[in-house]
Coordinates of C-alpha atoms in Angstrom, one line a residue:
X1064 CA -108.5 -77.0 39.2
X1065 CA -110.6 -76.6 42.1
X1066 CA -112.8 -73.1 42.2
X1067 CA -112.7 -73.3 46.0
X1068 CA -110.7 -71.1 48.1
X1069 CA -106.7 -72.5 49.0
X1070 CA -106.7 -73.2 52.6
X1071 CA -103.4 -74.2 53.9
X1072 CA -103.5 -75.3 57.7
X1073 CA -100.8 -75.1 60.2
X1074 CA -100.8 -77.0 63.4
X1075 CA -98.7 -78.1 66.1
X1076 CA -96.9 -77.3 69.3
X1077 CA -96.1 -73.9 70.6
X1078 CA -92.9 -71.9 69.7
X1079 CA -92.5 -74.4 66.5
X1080 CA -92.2 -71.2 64.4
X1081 CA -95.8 -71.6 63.0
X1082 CA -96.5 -67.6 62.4
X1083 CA -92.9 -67.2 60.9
X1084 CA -93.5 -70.4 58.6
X1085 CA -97.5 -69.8 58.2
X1086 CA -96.3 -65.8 57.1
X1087 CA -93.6 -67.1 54.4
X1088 CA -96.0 -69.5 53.1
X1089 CA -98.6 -66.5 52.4
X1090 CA -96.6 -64.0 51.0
X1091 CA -95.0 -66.7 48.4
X1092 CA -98.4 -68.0 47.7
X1093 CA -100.2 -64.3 47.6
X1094 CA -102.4 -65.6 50.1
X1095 CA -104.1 -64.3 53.2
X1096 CA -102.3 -65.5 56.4
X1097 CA -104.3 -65.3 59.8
X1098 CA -102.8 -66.0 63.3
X1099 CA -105.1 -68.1 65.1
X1100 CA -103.0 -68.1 68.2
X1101 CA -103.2 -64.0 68.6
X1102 CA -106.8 -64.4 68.8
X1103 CA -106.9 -66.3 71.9
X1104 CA -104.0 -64.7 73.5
X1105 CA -106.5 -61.4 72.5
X1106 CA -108.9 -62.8 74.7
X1107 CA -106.5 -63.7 77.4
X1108 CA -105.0 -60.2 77.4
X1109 CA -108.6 -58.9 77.5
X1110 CA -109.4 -61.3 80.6
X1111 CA -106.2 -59.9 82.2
X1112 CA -106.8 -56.6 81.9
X1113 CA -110.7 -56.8 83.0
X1114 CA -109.7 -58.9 86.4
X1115 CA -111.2 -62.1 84.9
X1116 CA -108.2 -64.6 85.6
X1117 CA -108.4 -65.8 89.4
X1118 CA -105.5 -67.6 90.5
X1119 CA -105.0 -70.0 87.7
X1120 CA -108.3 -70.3 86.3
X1121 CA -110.7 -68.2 84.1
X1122 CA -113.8 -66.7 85.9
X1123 CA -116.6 -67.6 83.9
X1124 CA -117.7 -63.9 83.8
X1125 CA -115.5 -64.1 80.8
X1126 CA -118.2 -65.4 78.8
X1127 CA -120.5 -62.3 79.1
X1128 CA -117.8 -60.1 78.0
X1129 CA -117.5 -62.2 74.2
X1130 CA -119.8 -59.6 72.5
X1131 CA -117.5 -56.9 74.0
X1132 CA -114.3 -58.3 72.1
X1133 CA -113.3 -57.4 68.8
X1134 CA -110.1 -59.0 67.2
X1135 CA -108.5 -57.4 63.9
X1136 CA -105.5 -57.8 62.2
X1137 CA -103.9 -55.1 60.3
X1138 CA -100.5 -54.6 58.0
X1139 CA -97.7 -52.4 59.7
X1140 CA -96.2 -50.8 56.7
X1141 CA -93.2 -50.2 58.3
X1142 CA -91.9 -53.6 59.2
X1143 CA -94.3 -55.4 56.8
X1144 CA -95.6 -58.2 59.6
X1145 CA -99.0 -58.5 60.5
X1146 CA -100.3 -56.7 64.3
X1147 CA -103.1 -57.5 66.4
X1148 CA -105.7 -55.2 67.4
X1149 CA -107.9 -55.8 70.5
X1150 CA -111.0 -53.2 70.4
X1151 CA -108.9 -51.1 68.3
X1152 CA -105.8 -51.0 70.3
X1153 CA -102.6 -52.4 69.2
X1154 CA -101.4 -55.2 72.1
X1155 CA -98.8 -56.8 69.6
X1156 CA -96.1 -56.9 72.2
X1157 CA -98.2 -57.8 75.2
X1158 CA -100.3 -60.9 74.0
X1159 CA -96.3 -62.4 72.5
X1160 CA -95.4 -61.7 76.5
X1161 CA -94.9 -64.7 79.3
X1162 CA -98.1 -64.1 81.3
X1163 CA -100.1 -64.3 78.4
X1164 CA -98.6 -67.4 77.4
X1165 CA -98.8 -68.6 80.4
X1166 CA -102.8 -68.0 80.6
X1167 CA -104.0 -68.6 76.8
X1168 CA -103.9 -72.1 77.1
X1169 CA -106.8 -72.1 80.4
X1170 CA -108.6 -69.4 78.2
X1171 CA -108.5 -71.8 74.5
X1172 CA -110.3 -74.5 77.0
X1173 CA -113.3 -72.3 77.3
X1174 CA -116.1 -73.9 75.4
X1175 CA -117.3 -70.6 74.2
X1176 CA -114.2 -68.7 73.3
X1177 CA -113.8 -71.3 71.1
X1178 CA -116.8 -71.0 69.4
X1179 CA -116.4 -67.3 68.7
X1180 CA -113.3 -68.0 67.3
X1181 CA -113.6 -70.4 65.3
X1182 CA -117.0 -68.9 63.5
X1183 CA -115.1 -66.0 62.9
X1184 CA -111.9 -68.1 61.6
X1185 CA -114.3 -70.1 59.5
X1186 CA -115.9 -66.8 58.1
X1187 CA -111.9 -65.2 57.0
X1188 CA -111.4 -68.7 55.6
X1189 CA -114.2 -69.0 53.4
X1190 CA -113.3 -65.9 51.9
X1191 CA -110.5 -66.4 49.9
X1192 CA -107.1 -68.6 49.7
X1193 CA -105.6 -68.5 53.2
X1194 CA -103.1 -69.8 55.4
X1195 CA -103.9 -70.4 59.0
X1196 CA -101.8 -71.3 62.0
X1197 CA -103.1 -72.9 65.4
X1198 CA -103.4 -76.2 67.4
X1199 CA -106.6 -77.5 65.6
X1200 CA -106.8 -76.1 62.1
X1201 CA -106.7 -79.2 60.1
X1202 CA -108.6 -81.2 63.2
X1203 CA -111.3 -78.8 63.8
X1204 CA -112.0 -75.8 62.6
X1205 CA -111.0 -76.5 58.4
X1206 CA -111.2 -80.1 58.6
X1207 CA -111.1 -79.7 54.8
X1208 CA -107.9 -77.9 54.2
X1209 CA -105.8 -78.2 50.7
X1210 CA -102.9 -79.3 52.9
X1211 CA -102.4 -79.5 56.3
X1212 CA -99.1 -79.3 58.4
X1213 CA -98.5 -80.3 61.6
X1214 CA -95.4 -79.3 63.1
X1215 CA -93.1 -80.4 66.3
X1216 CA -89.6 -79.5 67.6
X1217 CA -87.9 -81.0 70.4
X1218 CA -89.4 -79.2 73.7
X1219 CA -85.9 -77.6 74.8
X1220 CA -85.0 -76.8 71.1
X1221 CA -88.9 -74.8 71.2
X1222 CA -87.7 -72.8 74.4
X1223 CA -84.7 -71.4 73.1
X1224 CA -86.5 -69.9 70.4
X1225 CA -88.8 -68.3 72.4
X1226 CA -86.2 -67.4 74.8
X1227 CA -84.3 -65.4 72.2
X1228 CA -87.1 -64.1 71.0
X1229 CA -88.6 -62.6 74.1
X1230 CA -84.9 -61.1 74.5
X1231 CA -84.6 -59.9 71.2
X1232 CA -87.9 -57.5 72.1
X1233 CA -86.4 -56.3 75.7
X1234 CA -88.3 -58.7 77.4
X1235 CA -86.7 -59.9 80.5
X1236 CA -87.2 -63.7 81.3
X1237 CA -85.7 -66.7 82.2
X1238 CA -84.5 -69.6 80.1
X1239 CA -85.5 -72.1 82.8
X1240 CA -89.0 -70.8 82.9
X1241 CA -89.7 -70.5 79.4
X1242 CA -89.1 -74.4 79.4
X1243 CA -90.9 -75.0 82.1
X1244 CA -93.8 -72.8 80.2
X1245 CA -93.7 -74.8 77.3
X1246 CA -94.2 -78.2 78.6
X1247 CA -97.1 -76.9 80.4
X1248 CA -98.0 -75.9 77.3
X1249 CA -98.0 -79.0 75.5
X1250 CA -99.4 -80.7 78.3
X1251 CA -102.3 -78.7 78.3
X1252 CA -103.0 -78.5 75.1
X1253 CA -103.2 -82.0 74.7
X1254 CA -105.2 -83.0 77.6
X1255 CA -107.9 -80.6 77.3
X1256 CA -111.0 -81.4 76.6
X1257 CA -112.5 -79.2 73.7
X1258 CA -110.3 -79.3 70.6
X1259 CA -107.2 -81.0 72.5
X1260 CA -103.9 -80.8 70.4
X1261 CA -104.1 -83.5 67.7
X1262 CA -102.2 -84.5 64.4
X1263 CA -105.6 -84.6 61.4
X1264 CA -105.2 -88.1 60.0
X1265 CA -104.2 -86.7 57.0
X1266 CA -102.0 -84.0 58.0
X1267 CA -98.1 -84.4 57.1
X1268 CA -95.3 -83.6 59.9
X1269 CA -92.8 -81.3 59.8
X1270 CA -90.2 -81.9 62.4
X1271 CA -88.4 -78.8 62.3
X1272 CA -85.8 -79.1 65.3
X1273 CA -82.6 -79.2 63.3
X1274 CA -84.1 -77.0 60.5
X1275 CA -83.6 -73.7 59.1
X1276 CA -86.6 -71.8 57.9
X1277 CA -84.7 -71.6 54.6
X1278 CA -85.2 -75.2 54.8
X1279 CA -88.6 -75.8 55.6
X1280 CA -89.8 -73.4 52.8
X1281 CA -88.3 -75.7 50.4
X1282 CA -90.0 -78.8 52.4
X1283 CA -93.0 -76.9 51.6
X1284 CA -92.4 -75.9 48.2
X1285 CA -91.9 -79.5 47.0
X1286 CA -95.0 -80.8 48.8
X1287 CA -97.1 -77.6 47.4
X1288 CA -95.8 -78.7 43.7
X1289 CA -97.5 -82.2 44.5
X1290 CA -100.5 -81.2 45.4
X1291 CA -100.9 -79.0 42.7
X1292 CA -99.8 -81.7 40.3
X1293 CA -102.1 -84.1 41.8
X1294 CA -105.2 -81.7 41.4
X1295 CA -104.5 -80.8 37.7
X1296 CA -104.4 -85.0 37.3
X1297 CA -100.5 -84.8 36.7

């Protein structure tokens, strides 16, 4: 058996359920899950708040601000889920919001947000067995991964997930423009051009638009059992 850290890598398309599955994944395994995705939508709730989004695009003032941003993740003992800190501050509720979403994509195209990030996800992941959700873990930033997932739901299927989940918290939105936010979505995040949205070569799909999470834990179970098997020369 390997003496290198587990890393487990979650990709895919937005609202596939990546944090819910990436979360179930770590607590089974014991392992340390990190949400990619919070990060940037960090940054985009920092640019937000700091007058930095202009229209629809990021003012490149951004970039001086990096060194000003500090991203941590902490364990609310209460409901058990992981919550994002920006400088300290819980924004939990606000980066899962509809004009985050609607921005983190532009702000994951910045050449240097994405450096930050990524040294820093590279740094959590060398540091012990971890699972990590995003759009280019397996392609980019762990290109090495024990096992990489890539999932994908039918677009409308995607939408009323979010949509119920956005109205489960007291958000007010609208079905309509939740789709319309997610095949912007997936539009931009393939077309962009640092780290656009790609399947790794070697990652397996997990189409889960008929699927219950019940159900995709045992789709991982049984692919986790051959990996393991195939390492130990079974």
């Amino acid at each position: 058996m390997t003496s290198n850290p587990y890393i487990i890598a979650v990709d895919g398309y937005s609202s596939c359920g990546k944090s819910t599955f990436a979360r179930m994944i770590a607590r089974e395994l014991g392992f340390v899950y990190i949400d990619s995705g919070a990060m940037y939508r960090s940054v985009a709730q920092y640019a937000l708040e700091n007058g930095l989004i202009k229209g629809d695009s990021v003012d490149p003032a951004l970039n001086r601000e990096l060194d000003k941003i500090s991203v941590q993740f902490v364990l609310n003992r209460d409901t058990g889920l992981q919550e994002t800190l920006l400088n300290g501050r819980n924004i939990e509720k606000e980066i899962r919001g509809i004009e985050v979403s609607a921005i983190v994509s532009k702000i994951s195209q910045v050449p240097e947000v994405r450096q930050k990030l990524v040294k820093l996800q590279r740094e959590i992941g060398h540091g012990g067995n971890v699972v990590m959700d995003g759009r280019d873990i397996g392609s980019t930033v762990f290109p090495d991964a024990t096992f990489k997932i890539f999932m994908t739901a039918d677009p409308v299927v995607r939408a009323e997930r979010r949509y119920k989940e956005l109205v489960e918290k007291g958000t007010p939105v609208d079905l309509q423009k939740v789709i319309e936010n997610i095949k912007m979505r997936d539009y931009e995040d393939e077309n962009r051009e640092v780290s656009p949205l790609r399947k790794a070569h070697d990652a397996v799909i997990l189409d889960n638009s008929h699927m219950t999470i019940a159900q995709q834990m045992d789709w991982f179970r049984e692919w986790w059992r051959r990996i393991l098997e195939n390492e130990n020369g079974n």
